[in-house]
Amino acid sequence: MGSFHELPPEIEHITFGYEPLHKLVKRLVQESFNDLTQVIDDMAIMPAQQASSKSSTYGNHNSMTNGDRGAPANTQKKMRLMNFVQSRRAQFIKVLVLAQWSREATNVGKVIDLKVWLDGQRQLYEEAGWWLGDLKRTLEPAKVPNPDIKTALEVLSTGKASWIPELGYITPQPLTSKEILKTLRSINTLLAIRLNLHETLPHHFSRFTIADGRATFRVPEEFEVDISIGDEDPSSQLYFIDFRFLFLPIRPEIPTDRLKTDLERETNKILEKDGLQGCYDFLHEFVLTHKISILRRQAGELSRGRWTESIKLETVRRTLVVQYWLNRAGGKSWIEIGIKSGRNDPKLSMKERATSKIGVKWVRDGKEVRDASINLSLEDLSMEAILKKVIALHTNHILFSIRTGLGGIPLYARRTLSLSASTSATEPANSLLRVQLTSSRTATLSIEPITGRFCLQPASLLFTRVENDINYLKDPTSDAHYRIASLRCHAAAEEIESRARCVGWELSKSISPKQEDAKRVFPPDTLRTLYLRRKGWSREWIVGVGIGSNGESWWIIETMPTATGFSFGDFQRLPIATTATKPIDPTYDFLSRLERTAAAMVCHFVNVRSLNKLHVHHALRSASTTFENAVRIPILLIRFSSLLSFQGRDRGSKFWAKDLLKVTYKGITSESGQATMITEARLVLPMPPVVMVKDRIDDDVAFSPATGAFAFLLHTPVGEPIIETLKERLRRIERLVRFLDVVRRFKLKCETVSLGRIVFLYSAEHNLKADISFVGDAPVTFSLSKNNPHLRIQDFLARLLNTDTNGLESVTLLLGITLPLLLSLTIIERRTSETSPATAVVLPRTADWYQLRYDSPPCIFDIRLRRRRDEVKWHVCEDGIIPPDRDPRLVEGLARLMNSSGEGWLGLRTGIAAGVDGVRDVLEKMDDVVRNTGVASKPGDNTKGSGQEVKAKGIGDVVEID
């Protein structure tokens, strides 16, 4: 048993390169078929030889060359076919041999394994001899010669060796301090002369110092080299003295070892051959290579330390490649630190020679960044500092890209929510992006410098889930802001849910509407929805909250149950006041006042539907835009002209109130449970200063004469519109406004003006007043004082006041126009005379048409108010047929009066046109004519023809325009 375990291991069984026999046969058959097809095609296209001319002479026209077995074409076809058959036969013979050998496949496999093993052993023997020879060659420099003990003993005992010849050199005397100083000064002078006059200095050696017999050339951030001379001849060689590094973290001096010896020897060779330019090039390349080596060593230490499994190193010639963030999703990122030729340096002048320098190439997420400015700090080399600078630039790029993406979201674009980024150019851990999610929650996004993983603070279950999603993104610069926007919506939903429960709202999680209904109600950018209901509300009404990129939208939604759940009917957005710089904070007070707003919107909603049916222009607006009153009872704004268009006004007429009617929800009365609505409006023009409101139409109407504003209360059950009641109330107020407008325009002196009565003085000279009373829907009453000349037309004026749209304006105009006329008629009516017992009677037909009748002599005069060329004139003429027996004196007197003129009146032959004030003079003169005539004319007097002639002549002189 012991000898069995000491046996050598089994020979390795070779299986590589084996193929099954059936595969070989299958391919051979397929290849044979393809070649046979090709042979047949080739034979078909070979040209056939025609029959000879001798055969054609005897009529054998169908004889072809193929019939001749000895023809060349036939021979070629046979050779082509035979070659194919022979080649295929050789292949199948090989397959046959392989098939026979396959029966001994196991033994053949062992022979192959043995052959491979023997070849391996032979190779090992050959390599062993080669290795021994190479070892001998490599150990040759390390071989120490045998010590010369005999010479050593002689030297130690006598101080000299007998076999070394004496050359007779005289030992020079040691130099004194003065001689040394003089020599050094001489060398300094020679160096200064040579370097300034005879040497062509490189650009980087243009600044140097000479001291202690050497010239020191300093290249910042690289090295410092000392050069001296060995001869006064300017063409003699310069010699290397010393070399020092001018960067950290390395010692400036090179230790006196083999490195310094090799450096001195190589530098002297170059100085002899290429001078100072070659010396600079050699030392410059040496320093750059050494810097790359130092960075390579530092990167290796980082990869074995705290950066382990996070960076990967690779050296390509004199280029150091460091890949960072190895385990991060997306494209690879790395930096390449190498030596650039400097030929394409834009700062290089025409006289300067291109000089190589250390450069860096940054590849970020698989794409080279060409415009990045990375300071390598070559005076103090630190691979970790370089990595942090590059990672800081990468981190800032990612955070600014996310910030730019979030800046396109309306909430952050309007600065409703704050968005700030703090960056660092050297410490990527200090680069942060602060995103305000809600008014009370802020998320801080950062990137871990070593691993490149995103970190969201403060830690929570929601933040952790979003953090993991962002870390798995392949391109966070273009996709991460969508995750943060979704995070904002979820954070806002959590905050609203928790606070809504505390103030009595119920979450209706059972409501899951169809996607079409949700899209119809909420804005397109909505990412999260909530449904709230208050206890005591109808099951049909809920408050919907849509949370999206534009913020929160609050809706009143009417739900309708269906067989599969719920569907949305009518809906209306709650007018929540917002500001551009401060978001709505769903505080406990906000959610408490939200109930009052929602209840008001239900009342407004039914009114809006009623207005829509009537095609009345309206709008629903919030009552305030301040943050402290973010949730206010909305107001309903109605276009006044659109609401009262049903009254059949003329298109050119102006409304008495400004084109804005405001309906405000006040609350619900505790006694009746009805909703109370306040309606406010303002007159187009304020009331005159004389107007003083002393009473009200009823207890629900208030009026401000100074500003022209008025308001009244309306009570209605919740859910019923108030539009018809509003129209009726406005019709009552309109009547008062029209009266006030007349007072304003005619500058009347008012003694009493109230919502139910107007008393104004329209003639201060005669102390004449008019009293207009209007209460409710009752007709307007028009009253005049006793002995007022307008009492005779009081009924006409009252009728005009109630029937005409501009009744008061017409009445006021008529009062002023008819006053002189009525005063004169009153005087004429009361006049009596002993010489002329004629009686005058005034018969008013309308307010602008009067008849003056005399009984002796009998005559009737028509007095009408006419308008011509925008002027109002009284037209006085006789009415009816003139009796033939009229007194000639009367005819002559009237004709003379109608053909004359006076101040304010003009005779027109058949009548007189008089102004408002001139009519008094006309009536007095006409009354004098009539009364002075006396008794009526005798019968048979020829006055009829003359009267008709006068009337006929004056037909064309009067143009009447009604």
XYZ file of C-alpha atoms in Angstrom, residues 200-602:
403
model
C 24.038 79.098 -26.595
C 21.896 78.589 -23.530
C 18.568 76.739 -23.651
C 15.481 78.773 -22.809
C 15.090 77.057 -19.432
C 18.797 77.704 -18.603
C 18.564 81.419 -19.314
C 18.596 82.244 -15.618
C 21.565 81.002 -13.656
C 23.890 81.909 -10.811
C 27.688 81.613 -10.637
C 29.397 81.022 -7.309
C 32.106 78.823 -5.792
C 33.516 77.964 -9.191
C 30.305 76.545 -10.599
C 27.270 77.720 -12.543
C 23.954 76.692 -11.065
C 21.028 76.313 -13.475
C 17.603 76.150 -11.819
C 14.470 74.766 -13.524
C 11.420 75.451 -11.283
C 9.488 72.416 -10.016
C 12.091 70.094 -11.586
C 15.807 70.224 -10.761
C 18.904 72.259 -10.071
C 22.257 71.326 -11.679
C 25.789 72.618 -11.101
C 28.152 72.889 -14.104
C 31.796 73.901 -14.210
C 34.772 74.023 -16.603
C 38.085 72.171 -16.732
C 39.978 74.483 -19.051
C 40.144 78.132 -20.006
C 39.514 77.286 -23.626
C 35.895 78.292 -24.496
C 35.613 75.276 -26.734
C 36.559 72.839 -23.982
C 33.998 70.580 -22.373
C 31.728 71.566 -19.503
C 31.548 69.161 -16.572
C 28.767 67.965 -14.303
C 29.299 68.858 -10.607
C 26.091 68.231 -8.678
C 22.337 67.666 -9.121
C 19.375 68.376 -6.825
C 15.605 67.751 -7.117
C 13.250 70.726 -6.626
C 10.004 68.943 -5.833
C 8.469 66.964 -3.031
C 8.146 64.364 -1.555
C 11.708 63.402 -2.441
C 15.055 64.439 -0.927
C 16.765 67.170 -2.962
C 20.221 65.516 -2.975
C 20.973 62.303 -4.769
C 22.893 59.950 -2.471
C 26.456 59.188 -3.487
C 25.880 55.786 -4.881
C 25.770 54.123 -8.221
C 22.831 56.256 -9.376
C 24.771 59.490 -8.964
C 27.852 57.977 -10.592
C 25.860 56.829 -13.612
C 24.085 60.182 -13.803
C 27.405 62.060 -13.716
C 28.967 59.859 -16.361
C 25.994 60.103 -18.703
C 25.657 63.853 -18.215
C 29.311 64.454 -18.976
C 28.989 62.429 -22.173
C 26.042 64.517 -23.274
C 27.791 67.779 -22.341
C 30.725 66.764 -24.460
C 28.509 65.881 -27.407
C 25.456 68.196 -27.299
C 26.402 70.876 -24.817
C 23.961 72.566 -22.450
C 20.911 71.930 -24.643
C 21.511 68.200 -24.558
C 22.190 68.398 -20.822
C 18.823 70.087 -20.226
C 16.950 67.631 -22.417
C 18.512 64.653 -20.678
C 17.966 65.906 -17.121
C 14.460 67.162 -17.965
C 13.370 63.777 -19.306
C 15.037 62.095 -16.343
C 13.044 64.228 -13.879
C 9.736 63.743 -15.716
C 10.226 59.982 -15.741
C 11.107 60.054 -12.068
C 7.914 62.027 -11.289
C 5.824 59.448 -13.130
C 7.556 56.725 -11.113
C 6.801 58.501 -7.841
C 3.125 58.875 -8.795
C 3.060 55.195 -9.770
C 4.457 54.204 -6.383
C 1.938 56.433 -4.560
C -0.939 55.013 -6.607
C 0.174 51.497 -5.719
C 0.146 52.386 -2.031
C -3.375 53.817 -2.396
C -4.621 50.680 -4.152
C -3.345 48.588 -1.252
C -4.749 50.963 1.355
C -8.061 52.798 1.771
C -8.664 52.922 -1.994
C -8.485 49.158 -2.375
C -10.877 47.665 -4.963
C -11.781 51.205 -6.016
C -8.881 52.085 -8.334
C -6.985 50.105 -10.945
C -3.443 50.881 -12.134
C -1.787 50.304 -15.478
C 1.520 51.577 -16.845
C 1.982 51.990 -20.581
C 5.569 53.076 -21.308
C 5.894 56.392 -19.481
C 2.152 56.834 -19.018
C 0.359 56.041 -15.761
C -3.312 55.057 -16.147
C -5.476 55.132 -13.005
C -9.091 54.006 -13.264
C -11.399 55.041 -10.428
C -14.943 54.128 -9.330
C -14.559 50.540 -10.498
C -17.843 49.237 -9.081
C -20.049 52.066 -10.342
C -22.637 51.489 -13.072
C -22.185 53.173 -16.416
C -19.090 53.954 -18.461
C -15.542 53.707 -17.156
C -13.646 56.721 -15.872
C -9.882 57.097 -15.648
C -6.992 59.529 -15.847
C -3.813 59.180 -17.867
C -0.730 60.954 -16.523
C 2.061 60.972 -19.071
C 4.591 63.077 -20.908
C 3.449 65.350 -23.711
C 5.737 66.570 -26.448
C 4.640 70.185 -26.049
C 4.651 70.871 -29.780
C 0.998 71.970 -29.778
C 1.326 74.236 -26.761
C -0.497 77.514 -27.618
C 1.728 79.425 -25.173
C 4.897 78.466 -27.093
C 6.482 81.403 -28.893
C 8.256 81.241 -32.241
C 11.715 81.514 -30.674
C 11.127 78.880 -28.008
C 11.858 75.251 -28.572
C 9.125 72.718 -27.852
C 9.676 71.121 -24.448
C 8.022 68.024 -23.139
C 5.970 68.245 -19.978
C 3.753 66.147 -17.775
C 0.143 66.255 -18.884
C -3.087 64.593 -17.889
C -5.901 63.130 -19.948
C -9.272 62.635 -18.303
C -11.845 60.189 -19.602
C -15.198 60.618 -17.843
C -17.830 57.904 -18.293
C -16.104 56.656 -21.427
C -15.769 60.120 -23.039
C -12.666 62.274 -23.053
C -13.021 65.668 -21.391
C -10.924 68.148 -23.343
C -11.792 71.395 -21.605
C -11.051 70.294 -18.047
C -8.395 72.237 -16.125
C -6.607 69.859 -13.742
C -3.746 71.274 -11.691
C -1.260 68.467 -10.972
C 0.772 70.507 -8.423
C 4.107 69.223 -9.736
C 6.066 70.950 -6.965
C 4.507 68.604 -4.404
C 3.538 65.299 -5.971
C 0.507 63.571 -4.433
C -1.421 60.955 -6.322
C -4.234 61.081 -3.798
C -4.553 64.854 -4.220
C -4.677 64.453 -8.010
C -7.353 61.762 -7.685
C -9.394 63.956 -5.369
C -9.191 66.903 -7.778
C -10.351 64.778 -10.694
C -13.092 63.121 -8.633
C -14.141 66.553 -7.352
C -14.518 67.751 -10.962
C -16.488 64.593 -11.793
C -18.667 65.007 -8.705
C -19.329 68.667 -9.468
C -20.244 67.773 -13.045
C -22.763 65.185 -11.893
C -24.277 67.426 -9.207
C -24.534 70.420 -11.545
C -26.123 68.221 -14.223
C -28.703 67.030 -11.694
C -29.218 70.602 -10.574
C -29.739 71.704 -14.176
C -32.259 68.914 -14.683
C -34.122 69.893 -11.521
C -33.959 73.531 -12.610
C -36.182 72.648 -15.552
C -38.926 71.508 -13.154
C -41.355 74.419 -12.647
C -41.220 74.277 -8.833
C -37.483 74.880 -8.857
C -37.480 77.101 -11.949
C -39.843 79.531 -10.193
C -37.776 79.164 -6.996
C -40.828 77.989 -5.148
C -38.552 75.329 -3.698
C -34.896 76.063 -3.056
C -32.104 74.314 -4.894
C -28.477 74.972 -3.957
C -25.123 73.335 -4.620
C -21.874 73.766 -2.705
C -18.770 72.495 -4.437
C -15.088 72.043 -3.701
C -12.257 71.829 -6.207
C -9.999 69.727 -3.990
C -12.243 67.762 -1.619
C -15.077 65.892 -3.372
C -16.670 64.973 -0.032
C -17.527 68.654 0.468
C -19.539 68.864 -2.769
C -23.224 68.718 -1.891
C -26.559 69.319 -3.592
C -29.332 70.472 -1.284
C -32.835 69.941 -2.650
C -35.881 71.245 -0.817
C -38.600 68.612 -1.059
C -41.270 70.357 0.992
C -41.389 73.397 3.220
C -40.125 71.299 6.142
C -37.995 68.608 4.473
C -34.700 68.993 2.628
C -32.604 66.262 1.035
C -28.830 66.457 0.682
C -27.261 64.546 -2.193
C -23.549 63.763 -2.189
C -21.168 61.282 -3.811
C -18.765 59.106 -1.820
C -15.316 59.987 -3.271
C -13.730 56.516 -3.154
C -16.574 54.289 -4.381
C -18.563 56.873 -6.375
C -21.870 55.852 -4.803
C -24.621 58.397 -4.221
C -25.687 59.201 -0.696
C -28.988 60.823 0.344
C -29.294 62.412 3.759
C -31.021 62.266 6.185
C -31.317 58.505 6.203
C -34.823 57.064 5.936
C -36.555 54.146 4.275
C -37.833 56.344 1.449
C -34.445 57.988 0.905
C -32.650 54.635 0.915
C -34.911 53.248 -1.794
C -34.359 56.282 -4.030
C -30.622 56.198 -3.292
C -30.372 52.631 -4.532
C -32.294 53.524 -7.681
C -29.896 56.358 -8.460
C -26.825 54.182 -7.852
C -27.997 51.687 -10.477
C -28.466 54.346 -13.156
C -26.051 54.100 -16.070
C -26.205 57.842 -16.741
C -27.157 59.750 -13.568
C -26.451 63.112 -15.220
C -29.543 62.757 -17.401
C -31.796 60.498 -15.321
C -31.131 61.173 -11.632
C -33.263 64.329 -11.470
C -36.350 62.291 -12.408
C -35.782 60.085 -9.339
C -35.388 63.139 -7.115
C -38.545 64.703 -8.557
C -40.401 61.485 -7.749
C -38.872 61.562 -4.265
C -40.272 65.062 -3.767
C -43.760 63.861 -4.650
C -43.587 60.905 -2.257
C -42.244 63.095 0.548
C -45.029 65.641 0.022
C -47.643 62.839 0.018
C -46.297 61.439 3.295
C -46.424 64.868 4.911
C -49.985 65.599 3.766
C -51.244 62.162 4.845
C -49.833 62.383 8.356
C -51.109 65.914 9.002
C -54.511 65.394 7.390
C -55.307 62.506 9.734
C -54.518 64.684 12.738
C -57.070 67.381 11.799
C -59.933 65.019 11.029
C -59.588 64.215 7.334
C -60.128 60.665 6.161
C -58.004 59.091 3.453
C -60.172 57.520 0.760
C -57.822 54.774 -0.346
C -60.716 52.778 -1.763
C -61.151 55.335 -4.552
C -59.215 54.134 -7.551
C -60.522 55.960 -10.621
C -59.792 55.040 -14.179
C -56.712 56.471 -15.751
C -58.819 58.493 -18.174
C -60.696 60.161 -15.307
C -57.485 60.963 -13.430
C -55.931 62.498 -16.547
C -59.069 64.546 -17.102
C -58.936 66.067 -13.616
C -55.279 66.362 -12.645
C -52.507 68.130 -14.605
C -50.362 66.018 -16.955
C -47.294 66.325 -14.711
C -49.023 64.684 -11.720
C -46.991 61.815 -10.250
C -48.929 61.091 -7.056
C -52.575 61.544 -6.032
C -54.405 61.593 -2.691
C -58.145 61.629 -1.963
C -59.500 63.188 1.249
C -63.010 63.290 2.673
C -64.433 65.070 5.718
C -66.878 63.505 8.127
C -70.429 64.658 7.461
C -69.789 65.296 3.778
C -71.834 63.734 1.080
C -70.307 60.596 -0.364
C -70.255 62.211 -3.797
C -67.812 64.994 -2.904
C -64.123 64.534 -2.123
C -60.974 66.624 -2.128
C -58.348 65.391 -4.592
C -54.680 66.316 -4.231
C -52.419 66.031 -7.274
C -48.685 66.197 -6.579
C -46.409 66.859 -9.538
C -43.592 68.970 -10.892
C -45.724 72.140 -10.674
C -46.520 71.551 -7.016
C -49.726 70.466 -5.342
C -53.096 71.053 -6.943
C -56.233 70.794 -4.782
C -59.534 69.858 -6.376
C -63.192 69.453 -5.475
C -64.347 66.332 -7.291
C -67.825 64.921 -7.689
C -67.630 61.124 -7.726
C -70.169 58.752 -9.205
C -70.256 55.076 -8.231
C -70.079 52.571 -11.076
C -70.181 48.812 -11.352
C -66.385 48.629 -11.310
C -65.634 51.375 -8.801
C -65.845 55.138 -9.096
C -65.784 57.631 -11.933
C -65.337 61.378 -11.812
C -68.112 63.742 -12.786
C -67.788 67.499 -12.406
C -64.701 68.895 -10.748
C -63.297 72.275 -9.816
C -59.845 73.340 -8.704
C -59.576 74.955 -5.301
C -58.058 78.450 -5.595
C -55.200 77.975 -3.149
C -53.068 81.109 -2.993
C -49.387 80.564 -3.738
C -46.325 82.745 -4.037
C -43.398 82.484 -6.430
C -40.791 82.076 -3.668
C -42.565 80.152 -0.915
C -44.420 76.870 -1.346
C -47.723 76.036 0.248
C -47.023 74.383 3.567
C -49.781 71.846 4.364
C -49.793 72.751 8.021
C -52.482 71.746 10.476
C -54.047 75.214 10.231
C -53.954 75.040 6.436
C -55.744 71.691 6.363
C -58.301 72.926 8.911
C -59.154 75.995 6.820
C -59.183 73.832 3.727
C -62.525 72.383 4.852
C -64.137 75.831 4.872
C -62.736 76.578 1.422
C -63.963 73.295 -0.001
C -67.466 73.843 1.380
C -67.508 77.305 -0.185
C -66.447 75.872 -3.521
C -69.429 73.530 -3.516
